[in-house]
XYZ file of C-alpha atoms in Angstrom:
225
model
C 82.525 87.003 127.215
C 82.172 88.560 123.772
C 81.173 92.199 124.167
C 77.922 93.377 122.626
C 77.520 96.373 120.355
C 77.005 99.528 122.370
C 78.936 98.342 125.416
C 81.041 101.100 126.964
C 84.652 100.658 128.039
C 86.851 102.893 130.175
C 83.912 104.851 131.586
C 82.554 105.642 128.139
C 85.818 106.481 126.403
C 85.208 103.652 123.935
C 81.938 102.191 122.627
C 82.058 98.696 121.156
C 80.800 98.177 117.606
C 80.765 94.991 115.565
C 83.121 92.027 115.817
C 85.679 92.220 113.007
C 87.316 88.870 113.592
C 87.605 86.027 116.069
C 90.282 83.349 116.183
C 91.895 80.952 118.598
C 93.999 83.654 120.206
C 92.055 86.886 120.013
C 88.917 88.848 119.191
C 88.925 92.175 117.359
C 86.156 94.750 117.507
C 85.438 97.930 115.651
C 84.831 100.624 118.260
C 84.314 104.353 118.635
C 86.726 106.599 120.522
C 84.067 108.967 121.860
C 86.357 111.867 122.748
C 87.938 112.010 119.298
C 84.840 110.730 117.464
C 87.174 108.316 115.706
C 86.777 104.682 114.696
C 89.377 102.338 116.186
C 90.039 98.617 116.510
C 90.139 96.973 119.937
C 91.778 93.569 120.247
C 91.425 91.299 123.287
C 92.608 87.763 124.107
C 89.997 85.119 123.345
C 87.876 84.495 126.453
C 88.277 80.719 126.114
C 91.999 81.069 126.761
C 91.222 82.133 130.330
C 90.599 78.480 131.169
C 93.884 77.381 129.598
C 96.685 76.573 132.076
C 99.005 78.610 129.843
C 96.745 81.677 129.890
C 99.418 83.804 131.576
C 101.736 83.053 128.653
C 99.085 84.198 126.176
C 98.625 87.427 128.118
C 102.369 88.052 128.120
C 102.423 87.497 124.365
C 99.469 89.842 123.950
C 101.239 92.593 125.897
C 104.417 91.886 123.953
C 102.514 92.422 120.694
C 101.264 95.775 121.969
C 104.750 96.891 122.940
C 106.267 95.786 119.642
C 103.702 97.729 117.610
C 104.131 100.687 119.955
C 107.868 100.582 119.265
C 107.183 100.669 115.532
C 104.625 103.451 116.015
C 107.259 105.762 117.489
C 108.469 106.312 113.932
C 105.252 105.536 112.030
C 105.526 103.601 108.792
C 102.760 104.169 106.219
C 102.307 100.432 105.663
C 102.247 99.229 109.290
C 99.228 99.452 111.599
C 99.574 101.897 114.501
C 98.729 101.307 118.159
C 97.265 104.052 120.342
C 96.395 102.523 123.735
C 96.663 99.499 126.013
C 94.407 99.087 129.042
C 92.532 96.604 131.209
C 88.749 96.441 131.283
C 88.124 94.393 134.394
C 90.355 91.366 133.869
C 90.437 91.742 130.089
C 93.480 93.216 128.364
C 92.640 95.560 125.487
C 94.898 96.747 122.671
C 93.658 99.781 120.705
C 94.842 100.249 117.124
C 93.931 102.397 114.173
C 90.888 101.308 112.171
C 91.672 100.694 108.506
C 88.514 100.878 106.391
C 88.551 98.542 103.435
C 89.133 94.900 102.590
C 92.013 92.597 103.315
C 94.131 91.338 100.432
C 92.623 87.915 101.121
C 89.112 89.283 100.602
C 90.078 91.171 97.455
C 91.719 88.202 95.750
C 88.939 85.897 96.928
C 86.372 88.178 95.299
C 88.005 89.028 91.981
C 90.711 86.395 91.525
C 94.229 87.170 90.373
C 95.179 90.834 90.493
C 96.615 92.778 87.561
C 100.396 92.519 87.612
C 101.010 96.216 88.312
C 98.569 96.217 91.244
C 100.035 93.054 92.756
C 103.596 94.373 92.427
C 102.543 97.618 94.107
C 101.234 95.728 97.150
C 104.282 93.441 97.244
C 106.648 96.410 97.257
C 104.727 98.118 100.046
C 104.709 95.027 102.258
C 108.361 94.452 101.422
C 109.126 97.989 102.615
C 107.106 97.367 105.788
C 108.933 94.108 106.545
C 112.311 95.741 105.864
C 111.403 98.479 108.351
C 110.388 95.855 110.922
C 113.732 94.089 110.458
C 115.647 97.366 110.805
C 114.060 97.743 114.245
C 115.414 94.335 115.246
C 112.008 92.668 114.920
C 110.400 90.005 112.751
C 106.709 89.584 111.807
C 106.448 85.827 110.984
C 102.809 85.919 109.886
C 102.589 88.111 106.787
C 99.821 86.577 104.676
C 96.923 88.088 102.660
C 94.555 87.943 105.645
C 96.953 90.169 107.602
C 97.273 92.803 104.891
C 94.582 95.481 104.863
C 93.989 97.721 101.851
C 93.451 101.374 102.706
C 91.871 103.463 99.972
C 93.303 102.886 96.513
C 96.576 101.058 96.241
C 97.754 101.300 99.858
C 98.545 98.123 101.810
C 98.912 98.001 105.600
C 100.493 95.121 107.523
C 98.551 94.143 110.661
C 98.524 91.440 113.381
C 101.888 91.232 115.099
C 100.588 88.504 117.424
C 103.484 86.088 116.817
C 106.104 88.690 115.981
C 109.188 89.022 118.110
C 112.748 90.196 118.402
C 115.545 88.766 116.309
C 117.213 86.301 118.662
C 120.102 83.802 118.681
C 119.432 80.327 117.314
C 116.705 78.516 119.242
C 113.961 75.977 118.768
C 110.684 77.661 119.588
C 107.391 76.120 120.693
C 105.493 79.299 119.846
C 102.624 79.480 117.342
C 104.300 78.669 113.992
C 102.191 81.022 111.888
C 99.741 80.460 109.061
C 99.918 76.856 107.853
C 99.293 77.826 104.241
C 102.102 80.367 104.124
C 104.734 79.750 106.821
C 108.053 78.321 105.533
C 108.941 74.813 106.701
C 111.745 76.086 108.977
C 109.273 78.313 110.803
C 106.706 75.507 111.108
C 109.404 73.326 112.679
C 110.191 76.054 115.210
C 113.790 76.877 114.289
C 114.779 80.478 114.947
C 117.833 82.554 114.273
C 118.118 86.167 113.092
C 119.003 85.462 109.465
C 116.445 82.653 109.197
C 113.670 84.806 110.684
C 114.350 87.489 108.081
C 114.485 84.908 105.278
C 111.123 83.498 106.429
C 109.534 86.960 106.305
C 110.928 87.470 102.809
C 109.640 84.080 101.675
C 106.204 84.990 102.982
C 106.331 88.170 100.898
C 107.254 86.147 97.795
C 104.434 83.674 98.413
C 101.984 86.563 98.739
C 103.150 87.809 95.353
C 102.685 84.369 93.823
C 99.179 83.982 95.247
C 98.000 87.452 94.179
C 99.266 87.009 90.624
C 97.853 83.512 90.176
C 94.148 82.796 89.859
C 93.439 81.419 93.314
C 91.708 82.931 96.301
C 94.444 82.454 98.921
C 91.953 80.431 100.942
C 94.703 78.946 103.082
C 95.403 82.374 104.556
C 92.580 81.904 107.043
C 93.893 78.581 108.355
C 95.668 78.909 111.678
């Protein structure tokens, strides 16, 4: 079930706020960490997946996402979301991450159209640095699009949602979620994976983001999954 505002988790450690987003794989909530008096984000698998025969696979992927972000959080990068906790509430797995106040790049471009060149380049460089850091850790994101880039304060971009990220692996054909249909390169959509190709796909995604933020279009495809 979708939790209601005010619901307490972990014996009152967290209090659920509003729903921030809901997709085919997960639900994200804004919540309050009562001990620290700090806003956080709590992500859970979508309840409808519990009836899917492959639900155990989704849970494993969910836990994998948490561990990958936790690995990156050991040496925090200013442009990558941080994870702080992973727990079970009843039978529901919960991933706790930092709350980033502000809009996504998708929302910003959708509202005001093409960004000034200097602003767009600033965001592109930051996400490029974040992806390079991810690759240095032996990981790949695979889903970097404007909807997964939050803007913190003025001029600071943060890469979120590592739900289909993974380790750089030998050449395989993968049946995993291929990523955002409006942004994923054709090789990724077809499921081909190898270390160099995974990195190239992440870099292509970064270039497409740059193209979409500089051109007068609202990146509407970034919410297709």
